[in-house]
Short mmCIF file of C-alpha atoms and ligand atoms in Angstrom, two decimals:
data_model
loop_
_atom_site.label_atom_id
_atom_site.label_comp_id
_atom_site.label_asym_id
_atom_site.label_seq_id
_atom_site.Cartn_x
_atom_site.Cartn_y
_atom_site.Cartn_z
CA MET P 1 36.92 8.77 14.95
CA GLU P 2 33.24 8.98 15.13
CA VAL P 3 31.37 5.44 15.55
CA ASP P 4 28.38 5.28 13.62
CA ARG P 5 26.12 3.82 16.23
CA ASN P 6 23.24 2.85 13.88
CA PRO P 7 24.64 1.78 10.77
CA ILE P 8 21.43 -0.05 9.54
CA LYS P 9 19.28 2.95 10.08
CA ARG P 10 21.96 5.46 8.45
CA LYS P 11 22.13 3.07 5.42
CA GLU P 12 18.16 3.22 4.98
CA GLU P 13 17.85 6.97 5.33
CA THR P 14 20.64 7.47 3.01
CA ARG P 15 18.78 5.32 0.18
CA LEU P 16 15.72 7.07 0.91
CA THR P 17 16.80 10.44 0.48
CA GLN P 18 17.26 9.70 -3.37
CA TYR P 19 13.55 9.60 -3.64
CA LYS P 20 10.88 12.15 -3.17
CA LEU P 21 7.03 12.71 -3.15
CA ARG P 22 5.08 15.01 -5.09
CA GLN P 23 1.53 15.21 -5.80
CA ALA P 24 0.23 13.94 -8.95
CA ILE P 25 -1.06 16.31 -11.55
CA LYS P 26 -3.16 15.69 -14.74
CA GLU P 27 0.07 15.39 -17.08
CA ASP P 28 0.96 12.11 -15.07
CA HIS P 29 -2.09 10.04 -16.31
CA ASP P 30 0.04 8.07 -18.59
CA PHE P 31 2.07 7.08 -15.83
CA LEU P 32 -0.78 6.25 -13.54
CA ARG P 33 -1.83 3.85 -16.32
CA GLU P 34 1.57 2.49 -16.21
CA MET P 35 1.26 1.67 -12.76
CA LEU P 36 -2.13 0.37 -12.72
CA TYR P 37 -0.93 -2.19 -15.00
CA GLU P 38 2.15 -2.94 -12.83
CA ALA P 39 -0.45 -3.32 -9.93
CA ILE P 40 -2.30 -6.20 -11.28
CA TYR P 41 -1.42 -9.11 -9.29
CA VAL P 42 0.16 -12.01 -11.35
CA PRO P 43 0.52 -15.05 -9.32
CA GLU P 44 4.26 -16.56 -9.39
CA GLY P 45 4.74 -18.70 -12.41
CA LYS P 46 1.62 -17.30 -14.16
CA ALA P 47 2.34 -15.08 -17.43
CA ARG P 48 1.63 -11.25 -17.09
CA PRO P 49 -1.37 -10.45 -19.00
CA SER P 50 -1.47 -8.15 -21.92
CA LYS P 51 -1.27 -4.46 -21.40
CA ASP P 52 -4.61 -3.70 -22.61
CA ILE P 53 -6.33 -5.72 -19.52
CA ILE P 54 -6.25 -2.19 -17.74
CA ASP P 55 -9.02 -0.96 -20.11
CA ARG P 56 -11.36 -3.68 -19.02
CA PRO P 57 -14.30 -1.77 -17.32
CA GLU P 58 -13.58 -3.36 -13.64
CA ILE P 59 -10.25 -2.12 -14.05
CA ALA P 60 -10.36 1.26 -16.27
CA LYS P 61 -12.49 2.72 -13.30
CA TYR P 62 -9.58 3.24 -11.17
CA LEU P 63 -8.28 5.75 -13.33
CA SER P 64 -11.28 6.87 -15.75
CA GLY P 65 -11.96 10.46 -15.52
CA TRP P 66 -8.81 11.11 -13.83
CA GLY P 67 -8.74 14.32 -11.59
CA ARG P 68 -12.15 14.41 -10.45
CA ALA P 69 -13.08 15.48 -6.91
CA GLY P 70 -11.93 13.02 -4.06
CA ASP P 71 -8.90 11.82 -6.28
CA ILE P 72 -5.87 11.99 -4.26
CA ALA P 73 -2.51 10.85 -5.81
CA PHE P 74 1.18 11.02 -5.08
CA ILE P 75 4.26 10.51 -7.42
CA ALA P 76 7.61 9.15 -6.05
CA ILE P 77 10.49 10.90 -8.03
CA ASP P 78 14.35 10.21 -8.31
CA GLU P 79 16.88 12.53 -8.17
CA ASP P 80 16.50 13.12 -11.71
CA GLU P 81 12.62 13.82 -10.93
CA ASN P 82 11.89 10.94 -13.09
CA PRO P 83 8.72 8.94 -11.85
CA VAL P 84 9.50 5.63 -10.18
CA GLY P 85 6.34 5.05 -8.41
CA ALA P 86 2.72 6.26 -7.41
CA VAL P 87 -0.58 5.74 -5.13
CA TRP P 88 -4.07 6.99 -5.39
CA THR P 89 -7.11 6.89 -3.69
CA ARG P 90 -10.46 7.46 -5.46
CA LEU P 91 -13.86 7.72 -3.84
CA PHE P 92 -16.54 5.49 -5.22
CA ASP P 93 -20.30 5.07 -4.71
CA GLU P 94 -23.34 2.89 -4.60
CA THR P 95 -23.83 3.32 -8.43
CA ASN P 96 -20.30 3.05 -9.13
CA GLN P 97 -18.45 0.29 -7.06
CA THR P 98 -15.09 -1.14 -7.23
CA TYR P 99 -13.05 -4.03 -5.48
CA GLY P 100 -12.29 -2.67 -1.81
CA TYR P 101 -15.30 -0.60 -2.17
CA ILE P 102 -16.80 -0.10 1.61
CA ASN P 103 -18.92 3.42 1.22
CA ALA P 104 -18.97 6.48 -0.67
CA ASN P 105 -17.02 8.20 2.10
CA THR P 106 -14.09 5.89 2.14
CA PRO P 107 -11.53 6.47 -0.08
CA VAL P 108 -10.56 3.16 -2.12
CA LEU P 109 -6.67 2.56 -2.57
CA SER P 110 -6.84 2.43 -6.44
CA GLY P 111 -3.56 1.80 -7.22
CA MET P 112 -0.24 1.56 -5.82
CA ALA P 113 2.81 0.56 -7.40
CA VAL P 114 6.81 0.79 -7.86
CA LEU P 115 8.78 0.35 -10.84
CA PRO P 116 10.17 -3.22 -10.93
CA ASP P 117 13.88 -1.94 -10.52
CA ASP P 118 12.98 0.16 -7.55
CA ARG P 119 11.35 -2.07 -5.52
CA GLY P 120 12.13 -2.93 -2.13
CA LYS P 121 14.03 0.16 -1.36
CA GLY P 122 11.16 1.68 0.98
CA ILE P 123 9.84 3.50 -1.96
CA GLY P 124 6.04 1.71 -1.29
CA THR P 125 6.51 2.50 2.42
CA LEU P 126 6.86 6.26 2.07
CA LEU P 127 3.89 6.42 -0.64
CA LEU P 128 1.48 4.67 1.52
CA SER P 129 2.46 6.51 4.79
CA GLU P 130 2.16 9.77 3.16
CA MET P 131 -1.26 8.69 1.42
CA ILE P 132 -2.42 7.65 5.11
CA ASN P 133 -1.37 10.85 6.47
CA GLU P 134 -3.04 13.13 3.41
CA VAL P 135 -6.20 10.99 3.64
CA LYS P 136 -6.63 11.57 7.61
CA LYS P 137 -5.69 15.23 6.99
CA GLN P 138 -8.54 15.63 4.67
CA GLY P 139 -11.03 14.16 7.28
CA TYR P 140 -11.53 10.73 6.26
CA SER P 141 -11.81 8.19 9.18
CA SER P 142 -11.01 4.71 7.12
CA MET P 143 -9.39 4.20 3.95
CA SER P 144 -9.84 0.71 2.25
CA LEU P 145 -8.32 -1.26 -0.54
CA SER P 146 -8.43 -4.92 -2.22
CA VAL P 147 -5.26 -7.05 -2.48
CA ASP P 148 -4.46 -10.58 -3.37
CA PRO P 149 -3.70 -12.50 -0.22
CA ASP P 150 -0.70 -13.93 -1.70
CA ASN P 151 0.54 -10.67 -2.97
CA ASP P 152 3.73 -9.40 -0.45
CA ALA P 153 2.06 -5.88 -0.70
CA ARG P 154 -0.58 -7.16 1.93
CA ARG P 155 1.99 -7.54 4.48
CA LEU P 156 2.72 -3.84 3.92
CA TYR P 157 -0.85 -3.07 4.50
CA GLU P 158 -1.34 -5.12 7.31
CA LYS P 159 1.76 -3.14 8.85
CA TYR P 160 -0.37 0.09 8.26
CA GLY P 161 -3.30 -1.36 10.48
CA PHE P 162 -5.52 -2.61 7.28
CA GLU P 163 -7.53 -5.32 8.51
CA LYS P 164 -9.43 -8.00 6.07
CA VAL P 165 -13.10 -7.39 6.30
CA GLY P 166 -14.48 -9.61 3.49
CA ILE P 167 -13.48 -11.79 0.32
CA ASN P 168 -14.45 -10.77 -3.11
CA GLY P 169 -13.52 -13.49 -5.61
CA THR P 170 -9.93 -14.32 -4.66
CA SER P 171 -8.78 -10.83 -3.29
CA TRP P 172 -9.32 -9.51 0.19
CA ASP P 173 -11.22 -6.31 0.69
CA MET P 174 -9.51 -4.72 3.89
CA VAL P 175 -9.89 -1.41 5.44
CA ALA P 176 -7.87 0.54 8.04
CA THR P 177 -9.45 2.85 10.54
CA LEU P 178 -7.53 6.21 10.87
CA ARG P 179 -7.42 7.80 13.88
CA GLU P 180 -6.03 11.29 14.66
CA ASN P 181 -2.80 11.77 16.67
CA GLU P 182 -1.43 8.00 15.27
C1 LIG G 1 4.07 -3.19 -3.19
C2 LIG G 1 4.95 -2.27 -3.60
C3 LIG G 1 4.13 -0.99 -4.27
C4 LIG G 1 5.61 -1.88 -2.60
O1 LIG G 1 6.91 -1.06 -2.79
P1 LIG G 1 8.33 -1.09 -2.59
O2 LIG G 1 8.65 0.14 -2.75
O3 LIG G 1 8.74 -2.37 -3.20
O4 LIG G 1 7.83 -1.35 -0.98
P2 LIG G 1 9.19 -1.19 0.19
O5 LIG G 1 10.41 -1.25 -0.21
O6 LIG G 1 8.79 -0.12 1.30
O7 LIG G 1 8.76 -2.57 1.24
C5 LIG G 1 7.53 -2.81 1.75
C6 LIG G 1 6.99 -4.02 1.44
O8 LIG G 1 6.42 -4.22 0.38
C7 LIG G 1 6.85 -5.49 -0.06
N1 LIG G 1 7.96 -5.76 -0.94
C8 LIG G 1 9.20 -5.41 -0.99
N2 LIG G 1 9.92 -5.72 -1.95
C9 LIG G 1 9.18 -6.17 -3.03
C10 LIG G 1 9.28 -6.59 -4.26
N3 LIG G 1 10.25 -6.61 -5.11
N4 LIG G 1 7.99 -7.01 -4.52
C11 LIG G 1 6.86 -7.14 -4.03
N5 LIG G 1 6.90 -6.74 -3.12
C12 LIG G 1 7.89 -6.19 -2.23
C13 LIG G 1 7.25 -6.29 1.34
O9 LIG G 1 6.11 -6.83 1.85
C14 LIG G 1 7.78 -5.35 1.94
O10 LIG G 1 7.66 -5.30 3.42
P3 LIG G 1 8.87 -6.09 4.19
O11 LIG G 1 10.02 -4.87 4.06
O12 LIG G 1 8.45 -6.12 5.60
O13 LIG G 1 9.29 -7.24 3.70
C15 LIG G 1 6.18 -2.72 -4.88
O14 LIG G 1 6.63 -3.86 -4.35
C16 LIG G 1 4.92 -2.93 -6.17
O15 LIG G 1 4.98 -2.11 -6.86
N6 LIG G 1 4.70 -4.19 -6.24
C17 LIG G 1 4.01 -4.81 -7.58
C18 LIG G 1 2.60 -3.78 -7.51
C19 LIG G 1 1.64 -4.23 -6.54
O16 LIG G 1 1.31 -5.52 -6.18
N7 LIG G 1 0.82 -3.23 -5.86
C20 LIG G 1 -0.14 -3.30 -5.00
C21 LIG G 1 -1.31 -3.84 -5.58
S1 LIG G 1 -2.82 -4.24 -4.41
#
């Protein structure tokens, strides 16, 4: 009888094979809007804001004019090709800044979310690692984001080398330096 020497790792691999990533296309805009809403941090015990919060200018800019130069996005799909999560980065500039903005050549992680029922299965890790690889591949040397320090996602970002560089309101601006061969 064959002995499974690493049952935990095996279980993880089995779970993750259910999910794949693909590049986002224009038609994914509505799903990205849904993910933008999911990405809004709600402190424990607080009510979720209404959906139209994503139309506020400071939040809408994470998606407005979706598909412009510099946009990078991946969609996680399940076995039936239904989208279950997404990650996207965008470039901003001095005249159009956002939370997490560092400079015009640092892509800002503008949204990352997984549908509530699919969280905690490794999909977020898959999305973030693929995005970091892609941003590196496209020649950028850093990537930034903004996150509430109480959001569990902060731990995930720290695991991937993001470090706090400032505070904006209640959120942290974080940057990861992306080096080749890492
Ligand atoms: C953050 C998020 C994208 C991570 O995706 P995921 O598929 O749940 O992530 P993974 O299963 O790969 O787990 C990675 C980390 O995410 C966090 N996480 C896991 N399950 C989670 C859950 N149910 N809720 C929130 N965060 C969770 C943990 O920090 C975990 O790290 P750990 O395993 O070291 O504890 C996802 O939980 C989510 O959509 N959260 C709400 C949206 C959000 O906050 N987005 C970030 C905005 S800055």
